[in-house]
Amino acid sequence: MRRWGEAAVALLVNVLGAAGALLIASRTWQTIITPRPTPLPDVATSVSGRTVDAAPTALALVALAGVVAVLATKGVARRAVGAVLLLAGAALVWRALSAAAAVSASRAAAIVRAQHASVTGSGAAPRVATSAAWPALTVVCGVLVAIAGALVAWRGAAWQAMSARYERPADPQRDTSRASTALWSALDRGEDPTG
């Protein structure tokens, strides 16, 4: 039961980290304010985490796929899945930290043009306001995925595999009877079973 408890904790921590990163990536990480000539108001464009950097979303999906992989594998393969989860968590932390900085002025202008085709700036560079909370929470999610991956890599080989529950247990008596049946079958065919 303890092994299943470890597996459940690792999978739950992984799901929390991956699902949290996916949810956080849909939030507004940055706001681009484009100044316009005086009678017109400035245009504020909200930029989600996916727009700032798509890598955290992809890494979170890898972490979610890891849940199924952990359940479907055993032994060394499960340890390899744990190592992949550990790397995905570390990469998620790294990409979240790099996405915390404001986008460049040229990229901000391109994002504004893509979302508001009718907006033309006054030539002034757009201002970018960043939210530090969402990248920080993504770092926490990445740490959770990395912890889950480390636990799977360290202890996962000892956990029971999903399919092991449906496998027939080894029966030495049945194996002996199969061997003797094979001997009699060889004699019936006219073969020498000792040869």
XYZ file of C-alpha atoms in Angstrom:
195
model
C 0.000 0.000 0.000
C 2.897 2.345 0.740
C 4.201 1.980 -2.818
C 0.812 2.947 -4.232
C 0.785 5.895 -1.834
C 4.116 7.108 -3.213
C 2.896 6.657 -6.772
C -0.337 8.508 -6.032
C 1.552 11.400 -4.426
C 3.981 11.637 -7.348
C 1.201 11.557 -9.931
C -0.929 14.062 -8.010
C 1.988 16.489 -7.636
C 2.759 16.113 -11.345
C -0.852 16.747 -12.371
C -1.092 19.793 -10.094
C 2.094 21.260 -11.550
C 1.231 20.548 -15.178
C -2.419 21.632 -14.955
C -1.415 24.738 -13.016
C 1.122 25.689 -15.681
C -1.483 25.211 -18.418
C -4.005 27.367 -16.575
C -1.481 30.076 -15.732
C -0.308 30.259 -19.362
C -3.779 31.459 -20.344
C -3.622 34.466 -17.973
C -2.443 37.978 -18.853
C 1.309 38.099 -18.241
C 1.964 41.442 -19.900
C 0.018 44.486 -21.031
C 1.234 46.504 -23.998
C 0.146 50.149 -24.008
C 0.378 51.774 -27.418
C 0.311 55.600 -27.336
C -1.748 57.388 -29.995
C -2.218 61.031 -30.998
C -4.194 63.185 -28.547
C -7.841 62.902 -29.173
C -7.486 59.118 -29.423
C -7.009 57.038 -26.277
C -4.015 54.785 -25.815
C -4.607 51.139 -26.731
C -3.987 48.499 -24.071
C -3.322 44.992 -25.403
C -3.346 42.045 -23.016
C -0.761 39.357 -23.729
C -1.190 35.863 -22.331
C 1.637 33.627 -21.217
C 1.180 31.498 -24.337
C 1.793 34.530 -26.515
C 4.846 35.597 -24.544
C 6.353 32.083 -24.722
C 4.659 28.900 -25.946
C 7.273 26.575 -24.405
C 5.706 26.382 -20.899
C 2.447 25.167 -22.432
C 4.244 22.470 -24.420
C 6.261 21.391 -21.389
C 3.100 21.200 -19.267
C 1.529 18.927 -21.890
C 4.623 16.709 -21.777
C 4.224 16.519 -17.996
C 0.564 15.517 -18.328
C 1.479 12.818 -20.841
C 4.003 11.620 -18.289
C 1.161 10.604 -15.973
C -0.044 8.040 -18.493
C 3.522 6.948 -19.231
C 4.219 6.344 -15.532
C 1.102 4.199 -15.249
C 1.878 2.219 -18.402
C 5.559 1.470 -17.761
C 7.589 -0.330 -15.150
C 11.208 -0.797 -14.148
C 13.884 1.049 -16.095
C 11.372 2.512 -18.557
C 9.502 4.123 -15.676
C 12.753 5.590 -14.363
C 13.384 7.054 -17.819
C 9.921 8.631 -17.757
C 10.779 10.101 -14.361
C 13.964 11.589 -15.802
C 11.984 13.139 -18.662
C 9.526 14.623 -16.152
C 12.419 15.998 -14.108
C 13.888 17.631 -17.217
C 10.475 18.990 -18.251
C 10.026 20.555 -14.807
C 13.493 22.132 -14.905
C 12.858 23.457 -18.425
C 9.498 24.834 -17.288
C 11.228 26.767 -14.503
C 13.872 28.086 -16.903
C 11.367 29.182 -19.565
C 9.077 30.835 -16.992
C 11.998 32.836 -15.614
C 13.064 33.919 -19.103
C 9.474 34.885 -20.001
C 9.168 37.155 -16.951
C 10.994 39.973 -18.759
C 9.023 42.379 -20.944
C 8.824 41.607 -24.651
C 10.967 43.744 -26.920
C 9.547 46.910 -28.491
C 9.516 45.381 -31.974
C 7.727 42.252 -30.752
C 5.262 44.389 -28.776
C 4.475 46.391 -31.920
C 3.986 43.162 -33.904
C 1.619 41.762 -31.247
C -0.415 44.999 -31.259
C -0.617 44.963 -35.070
C -1.754 41.329 -35.019
C -4.505 41.934 -32.454
C -5.567 45.457 -33.520
C -5.022 45.876 -37.248
C -6.548 49.377 -37.267
C -4.223 50.758 -34.567
C -1.286 52.743 -35.839
C 1.104 54.110 -33.294
C 2.372 57.654 -33.179
C 5.881 56.398 -33.730
C 6.519 56.207 -29.992
C 7.609 52.845 -28.634
C 4.881 50.921 -26.838
C 5.161 50.556 -23.068
C 5.032 47.062 -21.625
C 3.747 46.383 -18.106
C 4.600 42.935 -16.773
C 2.948 40.862 -14.066
C 5.498 39.062 -11.908
C 2.920 36.804 -10.262
C 2.176 34.530 -13.238
C 5.786 33.682 -14.103
C 6.493 33.102 -10.395
C 3.538 30.718 -10.114
C 4.710 28.937 -13.260
C 8.106 28.471 -11.591
C 6.311 26.855 -8.633
C 4.445 24.555 -11.053
C 7.733 23.642 -12.733
C 9.261 22.792 -9.355
C 6.271 20.522 -8.614
C 6.724 18.692 -11.928
C 10.467 18.346 -11.260
C 9.828 16.951 -7.758
C 7.351 14.435 -9.158
C 9.843 13.436 -11.855
C 12.615 12.989 -9.297
C 10.347 10.802 -7.160
C 9.402 8.650 -10.148
C 13.044 8.323 -11.230
C 14.150 7.444 -7.701
C 11.365 5.151 -6.467
C 9.205 4.418 -9.519
C 10.847 1.136 -10.466
C 9.540 -0.432 -7.237
C 5.933 0.570 -7.898
C 3.496 -1.934 -9.309
C 2.746 -1.596 -13.010
C -0.771 -0.988 -14.227
C -0.926 -4.204 -16.253
C 0.623 -6.422 -13.558
C -2.733 -6.690 -11.853
C -4.217 -8.477 -14.887
C -1.296 -10.830 -15.537
C -1.687 -14.466 -14.531
C 0.540 -15.328 -11.570
C 3.279 -17.874 -12.202
C 2.152 -21.436 -11.493
C 5.021 -23.970 -11.372
C 2.636 -26.949 -11.377
C 0.995 -25.734 -14.596
C 4.411 -25.304 -16.234
C 5.368 -28.893 -15.270
C 2.140 -30.274 -16.704
C 2.736 -28.374 -19.958
C 6.201 -29.895 -20.225
C 4.898 -33.440 -19.710
C 2.120 -32.819 -22.230
C 4.715 -31.692 -24.740
C 6.675 -34.909 -24.171
C 3.599 -37.103 -24.777
C 2.681 -35.082 -27.848
C 6.157 -35.668 -29.277
C 5.792 -39.425 -28.686
C 2.377 -39.408 -30.403
C 3.974 -37.812 -33.461
C 6.634 -40.501 -33.509
C 9.470 -38.246 -32.372
C 12.052 -39.054 -29.721
C 11.552 -36.398 -26.992
C 14.971 -37.100 -25.472
C 16.857 -36.397 -28.688
